[in-house]
PDB file of C-alpha atoms in Angstrom:
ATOM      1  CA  UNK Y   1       3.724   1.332  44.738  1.00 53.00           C
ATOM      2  CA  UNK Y   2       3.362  -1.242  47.511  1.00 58.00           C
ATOM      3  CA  UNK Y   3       5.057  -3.883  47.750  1.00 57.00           C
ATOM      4  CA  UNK Y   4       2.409  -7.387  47.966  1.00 62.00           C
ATOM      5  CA  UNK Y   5       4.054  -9.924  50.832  1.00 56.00           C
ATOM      6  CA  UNK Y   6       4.025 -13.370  49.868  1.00 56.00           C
ATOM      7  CA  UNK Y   7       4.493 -15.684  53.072  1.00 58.00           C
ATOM      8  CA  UNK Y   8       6.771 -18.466  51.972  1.00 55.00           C
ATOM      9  CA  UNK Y   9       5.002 -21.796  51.562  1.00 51.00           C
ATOM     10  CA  UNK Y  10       6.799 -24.967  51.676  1.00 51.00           C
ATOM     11  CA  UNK Y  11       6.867 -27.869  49.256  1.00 53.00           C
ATOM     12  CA  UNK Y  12       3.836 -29.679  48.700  1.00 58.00           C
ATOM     13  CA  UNK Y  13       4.022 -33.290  50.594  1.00 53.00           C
ATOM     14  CA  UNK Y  14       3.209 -34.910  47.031  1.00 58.00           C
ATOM     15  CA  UNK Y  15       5.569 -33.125  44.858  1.00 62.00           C
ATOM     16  CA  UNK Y  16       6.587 -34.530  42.117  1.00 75.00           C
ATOM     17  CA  UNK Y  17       3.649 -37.524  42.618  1.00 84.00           C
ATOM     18  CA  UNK Y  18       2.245 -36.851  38.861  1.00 88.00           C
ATOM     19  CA  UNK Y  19       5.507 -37.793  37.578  1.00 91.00           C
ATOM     20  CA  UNK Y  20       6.229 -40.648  39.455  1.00 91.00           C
ATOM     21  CA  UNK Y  21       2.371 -41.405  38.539  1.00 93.00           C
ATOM     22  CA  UNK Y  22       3.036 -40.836  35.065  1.00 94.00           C
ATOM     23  CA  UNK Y  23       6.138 -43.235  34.957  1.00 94.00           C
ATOM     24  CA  UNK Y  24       4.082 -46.152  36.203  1.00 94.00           C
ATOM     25  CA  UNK Y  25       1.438 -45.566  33.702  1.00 95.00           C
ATOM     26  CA  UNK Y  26       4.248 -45.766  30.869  1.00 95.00           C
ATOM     27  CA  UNK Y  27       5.111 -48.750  32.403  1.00 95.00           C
ATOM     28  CA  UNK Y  28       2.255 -50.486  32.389  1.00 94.00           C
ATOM     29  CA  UNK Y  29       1.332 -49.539  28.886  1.00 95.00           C
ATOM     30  CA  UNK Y  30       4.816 -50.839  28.139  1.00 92.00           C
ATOM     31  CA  UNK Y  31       3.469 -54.282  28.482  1.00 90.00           C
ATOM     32  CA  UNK Y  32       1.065 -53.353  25.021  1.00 92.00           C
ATOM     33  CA  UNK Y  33       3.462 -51.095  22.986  1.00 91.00           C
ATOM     34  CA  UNK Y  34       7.637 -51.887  24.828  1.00 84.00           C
ATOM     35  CA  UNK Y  35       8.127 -48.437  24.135  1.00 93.00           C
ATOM     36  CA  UNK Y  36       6.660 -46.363  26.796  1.00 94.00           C
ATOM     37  CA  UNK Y  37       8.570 -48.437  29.131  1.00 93.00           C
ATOM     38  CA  UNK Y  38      12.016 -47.067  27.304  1.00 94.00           C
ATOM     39  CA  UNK Y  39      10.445 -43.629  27.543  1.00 95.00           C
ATOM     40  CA  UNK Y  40       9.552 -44.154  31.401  1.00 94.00           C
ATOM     41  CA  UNK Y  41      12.455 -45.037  32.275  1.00 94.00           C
ATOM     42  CA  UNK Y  42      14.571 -42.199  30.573  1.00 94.00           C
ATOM     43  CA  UNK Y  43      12.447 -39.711  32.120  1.00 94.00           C
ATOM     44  CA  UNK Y  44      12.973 -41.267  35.396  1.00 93.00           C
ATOM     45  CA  UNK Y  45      16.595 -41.293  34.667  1.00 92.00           C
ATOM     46  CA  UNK Y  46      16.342 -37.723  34.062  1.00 93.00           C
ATOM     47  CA  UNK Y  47      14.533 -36.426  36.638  1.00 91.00           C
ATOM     48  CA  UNK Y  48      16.545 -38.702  39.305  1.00 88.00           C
ATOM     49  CA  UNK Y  49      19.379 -35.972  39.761  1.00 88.00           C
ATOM     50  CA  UNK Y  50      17.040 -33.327  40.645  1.00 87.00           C
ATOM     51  CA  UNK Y  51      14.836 -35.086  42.998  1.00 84.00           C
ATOM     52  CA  UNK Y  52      14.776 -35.582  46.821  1.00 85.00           C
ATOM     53  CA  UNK Y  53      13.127 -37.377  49.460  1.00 84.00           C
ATOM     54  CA  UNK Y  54      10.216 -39.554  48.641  1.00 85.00           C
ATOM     55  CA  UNK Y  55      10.572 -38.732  44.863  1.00 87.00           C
ATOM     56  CA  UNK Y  56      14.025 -39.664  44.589  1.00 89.00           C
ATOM     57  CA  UNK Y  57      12.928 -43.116  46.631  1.00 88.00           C
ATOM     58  CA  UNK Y  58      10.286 -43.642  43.777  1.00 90.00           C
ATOM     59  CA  UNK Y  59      12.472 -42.656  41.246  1.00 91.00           C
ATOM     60  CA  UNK Y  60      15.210 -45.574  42.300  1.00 91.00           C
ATOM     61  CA  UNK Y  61      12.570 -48.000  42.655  1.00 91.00           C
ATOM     62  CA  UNK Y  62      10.989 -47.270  39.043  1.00 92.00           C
ATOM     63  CA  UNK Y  63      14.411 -47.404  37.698  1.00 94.00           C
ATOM     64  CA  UNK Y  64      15.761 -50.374  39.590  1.00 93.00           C
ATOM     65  CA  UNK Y  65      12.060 -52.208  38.575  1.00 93.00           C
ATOM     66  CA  UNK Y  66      13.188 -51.650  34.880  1.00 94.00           C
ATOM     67  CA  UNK Y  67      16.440 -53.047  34.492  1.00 95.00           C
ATOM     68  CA  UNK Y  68      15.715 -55.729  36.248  1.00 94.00           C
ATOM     69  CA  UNK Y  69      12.308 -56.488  34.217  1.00 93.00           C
ATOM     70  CA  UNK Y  70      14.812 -56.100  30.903  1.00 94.00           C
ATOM     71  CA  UNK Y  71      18.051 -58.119  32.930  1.00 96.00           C
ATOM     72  CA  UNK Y  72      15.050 -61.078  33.241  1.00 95.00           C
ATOM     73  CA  UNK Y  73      13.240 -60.511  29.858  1.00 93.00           C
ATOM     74  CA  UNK Y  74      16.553 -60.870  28.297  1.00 96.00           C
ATOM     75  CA  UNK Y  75      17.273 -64.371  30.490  1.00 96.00           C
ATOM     76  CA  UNK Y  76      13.590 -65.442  29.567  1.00 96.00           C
ATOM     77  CA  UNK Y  77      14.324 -64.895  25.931  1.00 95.00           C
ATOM     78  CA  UNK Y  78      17.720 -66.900  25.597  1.00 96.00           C
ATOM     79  CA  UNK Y  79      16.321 -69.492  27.362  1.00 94.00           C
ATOM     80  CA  UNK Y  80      13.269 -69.477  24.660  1.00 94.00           C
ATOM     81  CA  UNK Y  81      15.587 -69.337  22.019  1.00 94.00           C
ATOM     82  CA  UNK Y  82      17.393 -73.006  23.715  1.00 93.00           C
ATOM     83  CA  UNK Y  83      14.645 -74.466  24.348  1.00 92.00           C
ATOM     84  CA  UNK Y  84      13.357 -73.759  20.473  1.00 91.00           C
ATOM     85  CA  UNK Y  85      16.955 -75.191  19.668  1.00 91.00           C
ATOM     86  CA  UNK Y  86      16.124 -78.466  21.466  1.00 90.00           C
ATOM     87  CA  UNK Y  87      13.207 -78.239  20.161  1.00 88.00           C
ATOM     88  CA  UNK Y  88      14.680 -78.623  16.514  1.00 88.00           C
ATOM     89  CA  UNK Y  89      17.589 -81.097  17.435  1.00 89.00           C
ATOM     90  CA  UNK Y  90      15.152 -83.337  18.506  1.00 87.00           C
ATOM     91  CA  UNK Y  91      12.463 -83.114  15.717  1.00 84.00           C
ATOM     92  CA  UNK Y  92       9.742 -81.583  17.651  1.00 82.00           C
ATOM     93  CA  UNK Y  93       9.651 -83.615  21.077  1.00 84.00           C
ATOM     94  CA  UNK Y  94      12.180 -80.775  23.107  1.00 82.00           C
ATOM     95  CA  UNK Y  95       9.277 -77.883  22.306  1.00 85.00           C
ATOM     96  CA  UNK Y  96       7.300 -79.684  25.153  1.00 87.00           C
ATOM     97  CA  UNK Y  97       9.786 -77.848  27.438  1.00 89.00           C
ATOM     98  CA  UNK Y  98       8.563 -74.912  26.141  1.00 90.00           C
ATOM     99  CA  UNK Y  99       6.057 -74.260  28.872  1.00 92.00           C
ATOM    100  CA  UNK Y 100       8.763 -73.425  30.952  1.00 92.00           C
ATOM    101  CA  UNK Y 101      10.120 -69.963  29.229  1.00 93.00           C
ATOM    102  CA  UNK Y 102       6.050 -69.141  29.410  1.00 94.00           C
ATOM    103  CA  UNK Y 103       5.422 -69.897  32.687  1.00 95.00           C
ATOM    104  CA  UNK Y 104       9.027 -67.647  33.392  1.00 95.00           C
ATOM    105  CA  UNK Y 105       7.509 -65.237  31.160  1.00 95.00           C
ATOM    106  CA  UNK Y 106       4.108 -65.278  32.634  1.00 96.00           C
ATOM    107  CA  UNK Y 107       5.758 -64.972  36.247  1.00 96.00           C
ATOM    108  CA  UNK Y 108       7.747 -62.104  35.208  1.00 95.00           C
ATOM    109  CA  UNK Y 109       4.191 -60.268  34.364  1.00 95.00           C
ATOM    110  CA  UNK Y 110       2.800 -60.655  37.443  1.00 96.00           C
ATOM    111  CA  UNK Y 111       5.692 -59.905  39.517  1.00 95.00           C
ATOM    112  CA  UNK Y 112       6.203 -56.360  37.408  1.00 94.00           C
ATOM    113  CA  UNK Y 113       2.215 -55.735  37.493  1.00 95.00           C
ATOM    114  CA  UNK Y 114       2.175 -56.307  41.613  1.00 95.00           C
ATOM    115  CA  UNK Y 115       5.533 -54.045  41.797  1.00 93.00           C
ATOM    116  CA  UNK Y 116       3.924 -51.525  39.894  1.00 94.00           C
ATOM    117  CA  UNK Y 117       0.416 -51.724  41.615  1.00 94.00           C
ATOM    118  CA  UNK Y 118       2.548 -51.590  45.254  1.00 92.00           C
ATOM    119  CA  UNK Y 119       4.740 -48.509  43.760  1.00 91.00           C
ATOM    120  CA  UNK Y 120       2.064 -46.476  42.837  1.00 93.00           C
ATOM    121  CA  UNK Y 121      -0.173 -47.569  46.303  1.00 92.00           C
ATOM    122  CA  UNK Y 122       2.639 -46.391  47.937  1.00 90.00           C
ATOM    123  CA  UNK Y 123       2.697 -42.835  45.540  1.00 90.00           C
ATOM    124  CA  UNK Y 124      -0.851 -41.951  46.152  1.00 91.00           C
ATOM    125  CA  UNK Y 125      -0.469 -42.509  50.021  1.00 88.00           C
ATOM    126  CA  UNK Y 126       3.018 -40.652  49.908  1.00 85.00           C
ATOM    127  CA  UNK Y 127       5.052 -43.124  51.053  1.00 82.00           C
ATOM    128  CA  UNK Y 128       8.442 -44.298  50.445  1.00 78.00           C
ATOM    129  CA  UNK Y 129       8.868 -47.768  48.148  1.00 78.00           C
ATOM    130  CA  UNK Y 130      11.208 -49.182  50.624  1.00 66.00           C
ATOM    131  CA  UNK Y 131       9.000 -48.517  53.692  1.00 51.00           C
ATOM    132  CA  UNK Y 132       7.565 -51.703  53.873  1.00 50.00           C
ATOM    133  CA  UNK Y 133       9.200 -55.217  53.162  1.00 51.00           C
ATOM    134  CA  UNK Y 134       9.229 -56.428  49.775  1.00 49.00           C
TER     135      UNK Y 134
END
């Protein structure tokens, strides 16, 4: 017969953190499987329109980290694929230039590992991506 009274709370200061968190995790396992990248990055894609504030900031940068991680995979790989060319033009002795797709390759790891380390130390302290310098 009575009516209960719920004060109004306001939004938790990390909502939305266990998805961001999640999205980094697919990310990183994306560097064993490829695919949980594709599925981070569609869930970030689809959660994007609905988010504000901090999650919309992580959202951007988790999206932005993506295509350009696929924009410089895909630059790695042709240049792979021209150096492997050389490679057979000139009967073997071109595939010593091969260290440079690798090291590319190798640099591209790190960079992605130390943007996703920084994206989710910025997640867990609630803190926007683009607070601090990159």
């Amino acid at each position: 017969m009575y009516a209960t009274y719920t004060p109004y709370e306001p939004a938790r200061a990390d909502a939305g953190r266990d998805l961001v968190l999640l999205i980094y995790v697919l990310y990183a396992v994306g560097f064993f499987t490829g695919i949980t990248a594709f599925i981070g990055v569609t869930i970030a894609h689809m959660s994007r329109r609905s988010a504000i504030g901090l999650k919309r900031a992580q959202l951007d940068w988790q999206i932005r980290l993506f295509w350009y991680g696929a924009f410089a995979l895909a630059l790695i790989g042709m240049l792979h694929l021209m150096v492997a060319g050389l490679g057979a033009i000139t009967g073997g002795l071109g595939l010593v230039f091969m260290v440079v797709p690798w090291g590319l390759t190798l640099s591209w790891a790190i960079l992605t590992i130390w943007a996703i380390a920084r994206g989710v130390h910025a997640a867990l302290l609630g803190r926007s991506i683009a607070s601090r310098p990159f």
